[in-house]
Amino acid sequence: MEKDGKDTITANEELRYPCDQCEYNATQPKNLKLHKQSKHEGVRYPCDQCDFSASYSWYLKKHRESKHEGVGHKCDQCEYIATQAKDLQKHKDSRHDNGRYPCDQCDYVATQHPSLRLHKKSIHEGVRYQCDLCDYSGTLPRYLEVHKKSKHEGVRYPCDQCEFTASYFWYLKKH
């Protein structure tokens, strides 16, 4: 990263702004400021029409629009109404015929384009994310993160209705 005594950023690296109170890294100073206010300083944005409060002002705006102002995005093929346009598109992609993304190398068909990209990377290109503490390798960065938290950091998810404790969040949901 150092060239001729100067710090340079290559095309594959991004400038990061690390939080001094947790593991979070922002790509912009304003995002770091928002993170600190929301996660460490307890800044909240209360709704003036109900008990809801948001950690970000933009999220409060979305809440007001969808819950109090009737702003919705109706599916033209069924009764579904989304609060955001991107959620309506995801719905259409996964529930109706216009959202089929077939793999050109096998029979896999994704309902969202990002899922097809991940499929190709992990299945056909063999991309794996290796744990630096054991032999585990995951097909997605988030799988590696969950693995590390569960197996190496001892993170557990207790049931609030019985004594059951899960090592993975989705095990708790199934329980």
GROMACS .gro file of N, CA and C in nm:
model
  525
    1MET      N    1   0.082  -0.119   0.000
    1MET     CA    2   0.000   0.000   0.000
    1MET      C    3   0.087   0.126   0.000
    2GLU      N    4   0.211   0.112   0.033
    2GLU     CA    5   0.297   0.229   0.035
    2GLU      C    6   0.384   0.227  -0.090
    3LYS      N    7   0.391   0.339  -0.156
    3LYS     CA    8   0.471   0.351  -0.278
    3LYS      C    9   0.542   0.486  -0.272
    4ASP      N   10   0.674   0.481  -0.275
    4ASP     CA   11   0.754   0.605  -0.267
    4ASP      C   12   0.721   0.686  -0.142
    5GLY      N   13   0.691   0.617  -0.031
    5GLY     CA   14   0.665   0.687   0.095
    5GLY      C   15   0.527   0.747   0.106
    6LYS      N   16   0.441   0.726   0.007
    6LYS     CA   17   0.307   0.783   0.010
    6LYS      C   18   0.205   0.670   0.019
    7ASP      N   19   0.096   0.695   0.091
    7ASP     CA   20  -0.012   0.597   0.100
    7ASP      C   21  -0.096   0.607  -0.026
    8THR      N   22  -0.120   0.494  -0.089
    8THR     CA   23  -0.204   0.492  -0.207
    8THR      C   24  -0.311   0.385  -0.188
    9ILE      N   25  -0.420   0.402  -0.254
    9ILE     CA   26  -0.529   0.306  -0.251
    9ILE      C   27  -0.538   0.243  -0.389
   10THR      N   28  -0.537   0.111  -0.396
   10THR     CA   29  -0.549   0.044  -0.525
   10THR      C   30  -0.696   0.034  -0.562
   11ALA      N   31  -0.724  -0.009  -0.685
   11ALA     CA   32  -0.862  -0.019  -0.734
   11ALA      C   33  -0.942  -0.120  -0.653
   12ASN      N   34  -0.876  -0.221  -0.594
   12ASN     CA   35  -0.948  -0.324  -0.519
   12ASN      C   36  -0.968  -0.289  -0.372
   13GLU      N   37  -0.911  -0.180  -0.328
   13GLU     CA   38  -0.924  -0.141  -0.188
   13GLU      C   39  -1.013  -0.018  -0.179
   14GLU      N   40  -1.080  -0.004  -0.065
   14GLU     CA   41  -1.160   0.114  -0.040
   14GLU      C   42  -1.107   0.180   0.085
   15LEU      N   43  -1.111   0.312   0.087
   15LEU     CA   44  -1.074   0.384   0.207
   15LEU      C   45  -1.178   0.355   0.313
   16ARG      N   46  -1.136   0.319   0.431
   16ARG     CA   47  -1.228   0.283   0.539
   16ARG      C   48  -1.211   0.379   0.655
   17TYR      N   49  -1.323   0.404   0.724
   17TYR     CA   50  -1.325   0.487   0.842
   17TYR      C   51  -1.373   0.400   0.958
   18PRO      N   52  -1.280   0.346   1.038
   18PRO     CA   53  -1.319   0.252   1.142
   18PRO      C   54  -1.381   0.323   1.263
   19CYS      N   55  -1.479   0.256   1.323
   19CYS     CA   56  -1.540   0.303   1.448
   19CYS      C   57  -1.443   0.270   1.561
   20ASP      N   58  -1.422   0.365   1.650
   20ASP     CA   59  -1.330   0.342   1.761
   20ASP      C   60  -1.397   0.270   1.879
   21GLN      N   61  -1.525   0.232   1.862
   21GLN     CA   62  -1.596   0.166   1.971
   21GLN      C   63  -1.642   0.024   1.937
   22CYS      N   64  -1.631  -0.014   1.808
   22CYS     CA   65  -1.670  -0.150   1.769
   22CYS      C   66  -1.597  -0.185   1.639
   23GLU      N   67  -1.638  -0.294   1.577
   23GLU     CA   68  -1.571  -0.345   1.457
   23GLU      C   69  -1.617  -0.280   1.327
   24TYR      N   70  -1.713  -0.189   1.334
   24TYR     CA   71  -1.772  -0.128   1.214
   24TYR      C   72  -1.668  -0.045   1.138
   25ASN      N   73  -1.674  -0.055   1.006
   25ASN     CA   74  -1.591   0.026   0.916
   25ASN      C   75  -1.682   0.093   0.814
   26ALA      N   76  -1.676   0.224   0.807
   26ALA     CA   77  -1.757   0.299   0.710
   26ALA      C   78  -1.673   0.331   0.588
   27THR      N   79  -1.740   0.352   0.476
   27THR     CA   80  -1.670   0.392   0.355
   27THR      C   81  -1.671   0.543   0.337
   28GLN      N   82  -1.754   0.612   0.419
   28GLN     CA   83  -1.760   0.758   0.413
   28GLN      C   84  -1.768   0.812   0.555
   29PRO      N   85  -1.708   0.928   0.579
   29PRO     CA   86  -1.713   0.986   0.714
   29PRO      C   87  -1.855   1.009   0.765
   30LYS      N   88  -1.947   1.050   0.676
   30LYS     CA   89  -2.084   1.077   0.721
   30LYS      C   90  -2.152   0.948   0.768
   31ASN      N   91  -2.118   0.835   0.705
   31ASN     CA   92  -2.175   0.708   0.749
   31ASN      C   93  -2.122   0.667   0.885
   32LEU      N   94  -1.996   0.697   0.912
   32LEU     CA   95  -1.939   0.668   1.043
   32LEU      C   96  -2.008   0.753   1.149
   33LYS      N   97  -2.033   0.878   1.119
   33LYS     CA   98  -2.102   0.967   1.213
   33LYS      C   99  -2.242   0.914   1.244
   34LEU      N  100  -2.317   0.876   1.140
   34LEU     CA  101  -2.452   0.822   1.159
   34LEU      C  102  -2.448   0.693   1.242
   35HIS      N  103  -2.350   0.608   1.213
   35HIS     CA  104  -2.334   0.483   1.288
   35HIS      C  105  -2.312   0.511   1.436
   36LYS      N  106  -2.221   0.601   1.466
   36LYS     CA  107  -2.191   0.632   1.607
   36LYS      C  108  -2.313   0.689   1.678
   37GLN      N  109  -2.384   0.779   1.611
   37GLN     CA  110  -2.504   0.837   1.672
   37GLN      C  111  -2.608   0.730   1.701
   38SER      N  112  -2.629   0.642   1.605
   38SER     CA  113  -2.733   0.540   1.617
   38SER      C  114  -2.695   0.429   1.714
   39LYS      N  115  -2.575   0.375   1.702
   39LYS     CA  116  -2.537   0.256   1.778
   39LYS      C  117  -2.473   0.285   1.914
   40HIS      N  118  -2.404   0.398   1.928
   40HIS     CA  119  -2.329   0.422   2.051
   40HIS      C  120  -2.381   0.539   2.134
   41GLU      N  121  -2.446   0.634   2.069
   41GLU     CA  122  -2.496   0.751   2.142
   41GLU      C  123  -2.646   0.744   2.167
   42GLY      N  124  -2.712   0.644   2.112
   42GLY     CA  125  -2.854   0.624   2.137
   42GLY      C  126  -2.946   0.726   2.071
   43VAL      N  127  -2.900   0.793   1.967
   43VAL     CA  128  -2.984   0.891   1.898
   43VAL      C  129  -3.100   0.817   1.831
   44ARG      N  130  -3.221   0.862   1.857
   44ARG     CA  131  -3.341   0.803   1.801
   44ARG      C  132  -3.428   0.913   1.739
   45TYR      N  133  -3.509   0.876   1.643
   45TYR     CA  134  -3.600   0.968   1.577
   45TYR      C  135  -3.742   0.915   1.599
   46PRO      N  136  -3.816   0.973   1.697
   46PRO     CA  137  -3.950   0.921   1.729
   46PRO      C  138  -4.055   0.968   1.629
   47CYS      N  139  -4.149   0.880   1.604
   47CYS     CA  140  -4.264   0.914   1.521
   47CYS      C  141  -4.361   0.994   1.606
   48ASP      N  142  -4.416   1.100   1.550
   48ASP     CA  143  -4.509   1.184   1.625
   48ASP      C  144  -4.653   1.133   1.618
   49GLN      N  145  -4.673   1.019   1.550
   49GLN     CA  146  -4.809   0.965   1.536
   49GLN      C  147  -4.827   0.828   1.601
   50CYS      N  148  -4.717   0.766   1.644
   50CYS     CA  149  -4.727   0.636   1.711
   50CYS      C  150  -4.603   0.614   1.797
   51ASP      N  151  -4.587   0.495   1.852
   51ASP     CA  152  -4.476   0.466   1.943
   51ASP      C  153  -4.346   0.429   1.872
   52PHE      N  154  -4.346   0.425   1.741
   52PHE     CA  155  -4.227   0.386   1.666
   52PHE      C  156  -4.116   0.490   1.680
   53SER      N  157  -3.992   0.443   1.688
   53SER     CA  158  -3.877   0.533   1.679
   53SER      C  159  -3.771   0.465   1.593
   54ALA      N  160  -3.703   0.545   1.514
   54ALA     CA  161  -3.604   0.494   1.420
   54ALA      C  162  -3.464   0.537   1.462
   55SER      N  163  -3.368   0.460   1.417
   55SER     CA  164  -3.229   0.496   1.446
   55SER      C  165  -3.171   0.590   1.340
   56TYR      N  166  -3.242   0.605   1.229
   56TYR     CA  167  -3.198   0.695   1.123
   56TYR      C  168  -3.318   0.779   1.077
   57SER      N  169  -3.294   0.904   1.040
   57SER     CA  170  -3.403   0.992   0.998
   57SER      C  171  -3.468   0.943   0.869
   58TRP      N  172  -3.391   0.888   0.777
   58TRP     CA  173  -3.447   0.840   0.652
   58TRP      C  174  -3.542   0.722   0.677
   59TYR      N  175  -3.512   0.643   0.782
   59TYR     CA  176  -3.598   0.529   0.813
   59TYR      C  177  -3.730   0.577   0.874
   60LEU      N  178  -3.724   0.684   0.953
   60LEU     CA  179  -3.846   0.743   1.008
   60LEU      C  180  -3.934   0.794   0.894
   61LYS      N  181  -3.873   0.857   0.794
   61LYS     CA  182  -3.947   0.908   0.679
   61LYS      C  183  -4.018   0.794   0.607
   62LYS      N  184  -3.948   0.683   0.585
   62LYS     CA  185  -4.009   0.566   0.520
   62LYS      C  186  -4.125   0.512   0.604
   63HIS      N  187  -4.107   0.508   0.737
   63HIS     CA  188  -4.211   0.463   0.828
   63HIS      C  189  -4.336   0.549   0.814
   64ARG      N  190  -4.318   0.680   0.821
   64ARG     CA  191  -4.432   0.772   0.810
   64ARG      C  192  -4.507   0.753   0.678
   65GLU      N  193  -4.431   0.743   0.569
   65GLU     CA  194  -4.492   0.728   0.438
   65GLU      C  195  -4.575   0.600   0.429
   66SER      N  196  -4.518   0.490   0.478
   66SER     CA  197  -4.587   0.363   0.462
   66SER      C  198  -4.696   0.339   0.565
   67LYS      N  199  -4.678   0.385   0.688
   67LYS     CA  200  -4.774   0.356   0.794
   67LYS      C  201  -4.880   0.464   0.815
   68HIS      N  202  -4.846   0.589   0.789
   68HIS     CA  203  -4.938   0.698   0.821
   68HIS      C  204  -4.988   0.777   0.700
   69GLU      N  205  -4.912   0.775   0.591
   69GLU     CA  206  -4.951   0.854   0.475
   69GLU      C  207  -5.005   0.767   0.362
   70GLY      N  208  -5.010   0.638   0.384
   70GLY     CA  209  -5.067   0.548   0.285
   70GLY      C  210  -4.985   0.530   0.160
   71VAL      N  211  -4.859   0.569   0.163
   71VAL     CA  212  -4.775   0.549   0.045
   71VAL      C  213  -4.743   0.401   0.035
   72GLY      N  214  -4.780   0.341  -0.074
   72GLY     CA  215  -4.756   0.200  -0.095
   72GLY      C  216  -4.733   0.172  -0.241
   73HIS      N  217  -4.676   0.060  -0.268
   73HIS     CA  218  -4.648   0.019  -0.405
   73HIS      C  219  -4.722  -0.112  -0.428
   74LYS      N  220  -4.834  -0.105  -0.504
   74LYS     CA  221  -4.920  -0.221  -0.523
   74LYS      C  222  -4.873  -0.305  -0.640
   75CYS      N  223  -4.874  -0.435  -0.618
   75CYS     CA  224  -4.842  -0.530  -0.724
   75CYS      C  225  -4.958  -0.531  -0.824
   76ASP      N  226  -4.926  -0.527  -0.952
   76ASP     CA  227  -5.030  -0.528  -1.055
   76ASP      C  228  -5.077  -0.670  -1.090
   77GLN      N  229  -5.022  -0.770  -1.020
   77GLN     CA  230  -5.058  -0.908  -1.050
   77GLN      C  231  -5.125  -0.980  -0.932
   78CYS      N  232  -5.124  -0.918  -0.814
   78CYS     CA  233  -5.190  -0.976  -0.697
   78CYS      C  234  -5.221  -0.866  -0.596
   79GLU      N  235  -5.259  -0.903  -0.475
   79GLU     CA  236  -5.300  -0.805  -0.374
   79GLU      C  237  -5.185  -0.749  -0.291
   80TYR      N  238  -5.063  -0.792  -0.316
   80TYR     CA  239  -4.948  -0.750  -0.236
   80TYR      C  240  -4.924  -0.599  -0.248
   81ILE      N  241  -4.894  -0.537  -0.133
   81ILE     CA  242  -4.858  -0.395  -0.131
   81ILE      C  243  -4.727  -0.382  -0.054
   82ALA      N  244  -4.629  -0.323  -0.117
   82ALA     CA  245  -4.498  -0.303  -0.056
   82ALA      C  246  -4.484  -0.159  -0.009
   83THR      N  247  -4.403  -0.140   0.094
   83THR     CA  248  -4.380  -0.004   0.143
   83THR      C  249  -4.270   0.066   0.063
   84GLN      N  250  -4.188  -0.012  -0.007
   84GLN     CA  251  -4.081   0.046  -0.087
   84GLN      C  252  -4.081  -0.018  -0.226
   85ALA      N  253  -4.043   0.061  -0.326
   85ALA     CA  254  -4.041   0.012  -0.464
   85ALA      C  255  -3.950  -0.108  -0.479
   86LYS      N  256  -3.836  -0.107  -0.412
   86LYS     CA  257  -3.742  -0.219  -0.425
   86LYS      C  258  -3.802  -0.348  -0.368
   87ASP      N  259  -3.885  -0.336  -0.263
   87ASP     CA  260  -3.951  -0.455  -0.208
   87ASP      C  261  -4.057  -0.509  -0.303
   88LEU      N  262  -4.126  -0.420  -0.374
   88LEU     CA  263  -4.223  -0.464  -0.474
   88LEU      C  264  -4.151  -0.540  -0.586
   89GLN      N  265  -4.037  -0.489  -0.629
   89GLN     CA  266  -3.962  -0.556  -0.735
   89GLN      C  267  -3.915  -0.693  -0.690
   90LYS      N  268  -3.868  -0.703  -0.566
   90LYS     CA  269  -3.827  -0.834  -0.513
   90LYS      C  270  -3.946  -0.930  -0.511
   91HIS      N  271  -4.062  -0.880  -0.468
   91HIS     CA  272  -4.183  -0.961  -0.467
   91HIS      C  273  -4.216  -1.012  -0.606
   92LYS      N  274  -4.217  -0.922  -0.704
   92LYS     CA  275  -4.249  -0.962  -0.841
   92LYS      C  276  -4.148  -1.063  -0.893
   93ASP      N  277  -4.021  -1.038  -0.864
   93ASP     CA  278  -3.917  -1.129  -0.912
   93ASP      C  279  -3.933  -1.269  -0.855
   94SER      N  280  -3.971  -1.278  -0.727
   94SER     CA  281  -3.978  -1.410  -0.665
   94SER      C  282  -4.114  -1.477  -0.678
   95ARG      N  283  -4.222  -1.401  -0.694
   95ARG     CA  284  -4.357  -1.460  -0.695
   95ARG      C  285  -4.421  -1.470  -0.833
   96HIS      N  286  -4.376  -1.390  -0.928
   96HIS     CA  287  -4.439  -1.390  -1.060
   96HIS      C  288  -4.334  -1.425  -1.165
   97ASP      N  289  -4.377  -1.456  -1.285
   97ASP     CA  290  -4.290  -1.510  -1.388
   97ASP      C  291  -4.180  -1.416  -1.436
   98ASN      N  292  -4.192  -1.287  -1.411
   98ASN     CA  293  -4.092  -1.195  -1.468
   98ASN      C  294  -3.960  -1.197  -1.392
   99GLY      N  295  -3.948  -1.276  -1.289
   99GLY     CA  296  -3.825  -1.277  -1.211
   99GLY      C  297  -3.756  -1.411  -1.212
  100ARG      N  298  -3.720  -1.460  -1.326
  100ARG     CA  299  -3.650  -1.588  -1.337
  100ARG      C  300  -3.515  -1.564  -1.401
  101TYR      N  301  -3.411  -1.605  -1.332
  101TYR     CA  302  -3.275  -1.585  -1.379
  101TYR      C  303  -3.207  -1.722  -1.389
  102PRO      N  304  -3.214  -1.786  -1.505
  102PRO     CA  305  -3.154  -1.920  -1.518
  102PRO      C  306  -3.002  -1.913  -1.532
  103CYS      N  307  -2.936  -2.010  -1.473
  103CYS     CA  308  -2.790  -2.022  -1.487
  103CYS      C  309  -2.761  -2.078  -1.625
  104ASP      N  310  -2.662  -2.024  -1.692
  104ASP     CA  311  -2.627  -2.071  -1.826
  104ASP      C  312  -2.533  -2.192  -1.823
  105GLN      N  313  -2.501  -2.241  -1.700
  105GLN     CA  314  -2.409  -2.353  -1.689
  105GLN      C  315  -2.472  -2.477  -1.625
  106CYS      N  316  -2.593  -2.462  -1.569
  106CYS     CA  317  -2.662  -2.575  -1.507
  106CYS      C  318  -2.812  -2.546  -1.502
  107ASP      N  319  -2.888  -2.629  -1.432
  107ASP     CA  320  -3.034  -2.614  -1.427
  107ASP      C  321  -3.083  -2.518  -1.321
  108TYR      N  322  -2.994  -2.456  -1.245
  108TYR     CA  323  -3.033  -2.366  -1.137
  108TYR      C  324  -3.106  -2.243  -1.193
  109VAL      N  325  -3.214  -2.203  -1.126
  109VAL     CA  326  -3.289  -2.082  -1.163
  109VAL      C  327  -3.306  -1.998  -1.037
  110ALA      N  328  -3.256  -1.877  -1.041
  110ALA     CA  329  -3.266  -1.785  -0.927
  110ALA      C  330  -3.387  -1.695  -0.945
  111THR      N  331  -3.437  -1.644  -0.833
  111THR     CA  332  -3.548  -1.549  -0.839
  111THR      C  333  -3.499  -1.405  -0.832
  112GLN      N  334  -3.371  -1.388  -0.804
  112GLN     CA  335  -3.311  -1.254  -0.801
  112GLN      C  336  -3.174  -1.261  -0.865
  113HIS      N  337  -3.139  -1.157  -0.938
  113HIS     CA  338  -3.011  -1.156  -1.009
  113HIS      C  339  -2.890  -1.172  -0.916
  114PRO      N  340  -2.888  -1.104  -0.799
  114PRO     CA  341  -2.773  -1.124  -0.708
  114PRO      C  342  -2.757  -1.270  -0.665
  115SER      N  343  -2.866  -1.342  -0.650
  115SER     CA  344  -2.859  -1.484  -0.613
  115SER      C  345  -2.793  -1.566  -0.723
  116LEU      N  346  -2.822  -1.532  -0.847
  116LEU     CA  347  -2.759  -1.601  -0.959
  116LEU      C  348  -2.609  -1.575  -0.961
  117ARG      N  349  -2.569  -1.449  -0.937
  117ARG     CA  350  -2.427  -1.415  -0.931
  117ARG      C  351  -2.354  -1.495  -0.823
  118LEU      N  352  -2.415  -1.502  -0.704
  118LEU     CA  353  -2.355  -1.578  -0.594
  118LEU      C  354  -2.346  -1.726  -0.627
  119HIS      N  355  -2.451  -1.780  -0.690
  119HIS     CA  356  -2.451  -1.920  -0.732
  119HIS      C  357  -2.333  -1.948  -0.825
  120LYS      N  358  -2.317  -1.865  -0.926
  120LYS     CA  359  -2.209  -1.886  -1.023
  120LYS      C  360  -2.071  -1.880  -0.957
  121LYS      N  361  -2.055  -1.781  -0.868
  121LYS     CA  362  -1.925  -1.767  -0.801
  121LYS      C  363  -1.893  -1.889  -0.715
  122SER      N  364  -1.990  -1.934  -0.636
  122SER     CA  365  -1.961  -2.042  -0.543
  122SER      C  366  -1.962  -2.180  -0.609
  123ILE      N  367  -2.055  -2.205  -0.700
  123ILE     CA  368  -2.068  -2.338  -0.760
  123ILE      C  369  -1.976  -2.357  -0.881
  124HIS      N  370  -1.974  -2.261  -0.971
  124HIS     CA  371  -1.901  -2.280  -1.097
  124HIS      C  372  -1.759  -2.222  -1.095
  125GLU      N  373  -1.736  -2.121  -1.014
  125GLU     CA  374  -1.602  -2.063  -1.005
  125GLU      C  375  -1.527  -2.114  -0.883
  126GLY      N  376  -1.597  -2.182  -0.794
  126GLY     CA  377  -1.533  -2.240  -0.676
  126GLY      C  378  -1.487  -2.139  -0.572
  127VAL      N  379  -1.546  -2.021  -0.570
  127VAL     CA  380  -1.506  -1.919  -0.473
  127VAL      C  381  -1.547  -1.964  -0.333
  128ARG      N  382  -1.453  -1.963  -0.241
  128ARG     CA  383  -1.476  -2.002  -0.102
  128ARG      C  384  -1.411  -1.898  -0.011
  129TYR      N  385  -1.469  -1.884   0.107
  129TYR     CA  386  -1.417  -1.791   0.207
  129TYR      C  387  -1.367  -1.874   0.323
  130GLN      N  388  -1.235  -1.882   0.335
  130GLN     CA  389  -1.168  -1.972   0.428
  130GLN      C  390  -1.157  -1.911   0.568
  131CYS      N  391  -1.191  -1.989   0.669
  131CYS     CA  392  -1.173  -1.947   0.807
  131CYS      C  393  -1.025  -1.951   0.840
  132ASP      N  394  -0.974  -1.848   0.904
  132ASP     CA  395  -0.833  -1.843   0.940
  132ASP      C  396  -0.804  -1.916   1.071
  133LEU      N  397  -0.906  -1.973   1.133
  133LEU     CA  398  -0.889  -2.041   1.262
  133LEU      C  399  -0.909  -2.192   1.254
  134CYS      N  400  -0.970  -2.240   1.143
  134CYS     CA  401  -0.992  -2.384   1.127
  134CYS      C  402  -1.006  -2.415   0.978
  135ASP      N  403  -1.049  -2.537   0.946
  135ASP     CA  404  -1.058  -2.581   0.807
  135ASP      C  405  -1.187  -2.542   0.736
  136TYR      N  406  -1.279  -2.476   0.807
  136TYR     CA  407  -1.407  -2.438   0.746
  136TYR      C  408  -1.387  -2.341   0.630
  137SER      N  409  -1.466  -2.360   0.525
  137SER     CA  410  -1.473  -2.260   0.419
  137SER      C  411  -1.619  -2.247   0.378
  138GLY      N  412  -1.664  -2.123   0.363
  138GLY     CA  413  -1.802  -2.096   0.327
  138GLY      C  414  -1.814  -2.042   0.187
  139THR      N  415  -1.933  -2.055   0.132
  139THR     CA  416  -1.957  -2.006  -0.003
  139THR      C  417  -1.993  -1.859  -0.006
  140LEU      N  418  -2.025  -1.803   0.112
  140LEU     CA  419  -2.058  -1.661   0.121
  140LEU      C  420  -1.984  -1.599   0.239
  141PRO      N  421  -1.946  -1.472   0.229
  141PRO     CA  422  -1.879  -1.407   0.342
  141PRO      C  423  -1.964  -1.412   0.470
  142ARG      N  424  -2.096  -1.400   0.456
  142ARG     CA  425  -2.180  -1.401   0.576
  142ARG      C  426  -2.182  -1.538   0.642
  143TYR      N  427  -2.167  -1.647   0.563
  143TYR     CA  428  -2.160  -1.780   0.622
  143TYR      C  429  -2.033  -1.794   0.705
  144LEU      N  430  -1.923  -1.739   0.654
  144LEU     CA  431  -1.798  -1.743   0.730
  144LEU      C  432  -1.811  -1.663   0.858
  145GLU      N  433  -1.875  -1.548   0.851
  145GLU     CA  434  -1.895  -1.464   0.970
  145GLU      C  435  -1.978  -1.537   1.075
  146VAL      N  436  -2.087  -1.600   1.033
  146VAL     CA  437  -2.173  -1.675   1.125
  146VAL      C  438  -2.096  -1.791   1.186
  147HIS      N  439  -2.018  -1.861   1.104
  147HIS     CA  440  -1.935  -1.972   1.152
  147HIS      C  441  -1.840  -1.926   1.262
  148LYS      N  442  -1.770  -1.817   1.237
  148LYS     CA  443  -1.672  -1.767   1.335
  148LYS      C  444  -1.740  -1.729   1.466
  149LYS      N  445  -1.854  -1.660   1.456
  149LYS     CA  446  -1.924  -1.620   1.578
  149LYS      C  447  -1.969  -1.741   1.657
  150SER      N  448  -2.021  -1.841   1.588
  150SER     CA  449  -2.074  -1.959   1.655
  150SER      C  450  -1.962  -2.051   1.709
  151LYS      N  451  -1.869  -2.083   1.625
  151LYS     CA  452  -1.767  -2.183   1.660
  151LYS      C  453  -1.647  -2.128   1.736
  152HIS      N  454  -1.609  -2.004   1.710
  152HIS     CA  455  -1.487  -1.951   1.769
  152HIS      C  456  -1.510  -1.843   1.873
  153GLU      N  457  -1.625  -1.777   1.868
  153GLU     CA  458  -1.655  -1.673   1.966
  153GLU      C  459  -1.761  -1.717   2.066
  154GLY      N  460  -1.823  -1.833   2.043
  154GLY     CA  461  -1.920  -1.887   2.137
  154GLY      C  462  -2.054  -1.815   2.140
  155VAL      N  463  -2.089  -1.744   2.034
  155VAL     CA  464  -2.218  -1.674   2.029
  155VAL      C  465  -2.330  -1.778   2.029
  156ARG      N  466  -2.429  -1.758   2.115
  156ARG     CA  467  -2.544  -1.848   2.126
  156ARG      C  468  -2.673  -1.767   2.123
  157TYR      N  469  -2.782  -1.833   2.082
  157TYR     CA  470  -2.912  -1.769   2.070
  157TYR      C  471  -3.012  -1.843   2.159
  158PRO      N  472  -3.041  -1.789   2.277
  158PRO     CA  473  -3.132  -1.858   2.370
  158PRO      C  474  -3.279  -1.834   2.333
  159CYS      N  475  -3.359  -1.937   2.354
  159CYS     CA  476  -3.504  -1.926   2.335
  159CYS      C  477  -3.561  -1.849   2.454
  160ASP      N  478  -3.655  -1.760   2.428
  160ASP     CA  479  -3.713  -1.681   2.537
  160ASP      C  480  -3.831  -1.751   2.602
  161GLN      N  481  -3.861  -1.875   2.556
  161GLN     CA  482  -3.976  -1.947   2.612
  161GLN      C  483  -3.938  -2.080   2.677
  162CYS      N  484  -3.813  -2.124   2.660
  162CYS     CA  485  -3.768  -2.248   2.724
  162CYS      C  486  -3.616  -2.242   2.742
  163GLU      N  487  -3.556  -2.354   2.776
  163GLU     CA  488  -3.413  -2.358   2.805
  163GLU      C  489  -3.326  -2.381   2.681
  164PHE      N  490  -3.388  -2.397   2.566
  164PHE     CA  491  -3.314  -2.425   2.443
  164PHE      C  492  -3.220  -2.311   2.406
  165THR      N  493  -3.100  -2.345   2.362
  165THR     CA  494  -3.003  -2.247   2.314
  165THR      C  495  -2.946  -2.298   2.182
  166ALA      N  496  -2.948  -2.213   2.081
  166ALA     CA  497  -2.900  -2.252   1.948
  166ALA      C  498  -2.764  -2.190   1.919
  167SER      N  499  -2.686  -2.260   1.840
  167SER     CA  500  -2.557  -2.206   1.799
  167SER      C  501  -2.570  -2.119   1.675
  168TYR      N  502  -2.679  -2.132   1.603
  168TYR     CA  503  -2.706  -2.050   1.487
  168TYR      C  504  -2.846  -1.990   1.499
  169PHE      N  505  -2.863  -1.868   1.452
  169PHE     CA  506  -2.991  -1.800   1.464
  169PHE      C  507  -3.103  -1.878   1.394
  170TRP      N  508  -3.075  -1.933   1.275
  170TRP     CA  509  -3.180  -2.003   1.202
  170TRP      C  510  -3.222  -2.133   1.272
  171TYR      N  511  -3.132  -2.190   1.356
  171TYR     CA  512  -3.174  -2.306   1.437
  171TYR      C  513  -3.278  -2.262   1.541
  172LEU      N  514  -3.257  -2.143   1.598
  172LEU     CA  515  -3.352  -2.091   1.694
  172LEU      C  516  -3.486  -2.066   1.627
  173LYS      N  517  -3.484  -2.011   1.505
  173LYS     CA  518  -3.609  -1.983   1.434
  173LYS      C  519  -3.685  -2.112   1.405
  174LYS      N  520  -3.611  -2.219   1.368
  174LYS     CA  521  -3.676  -2.348   1.343
  174LYS      C  522  -3.736  -2.406   1.470
  175HIS      N  523  -3.667  -2.384   1.581
  175HIS     CA  524  -3.712  -2.437   1.712
  175HIS      C  525  -3.846  -2.376   1.747
   0.00000   0.00000   0.00000
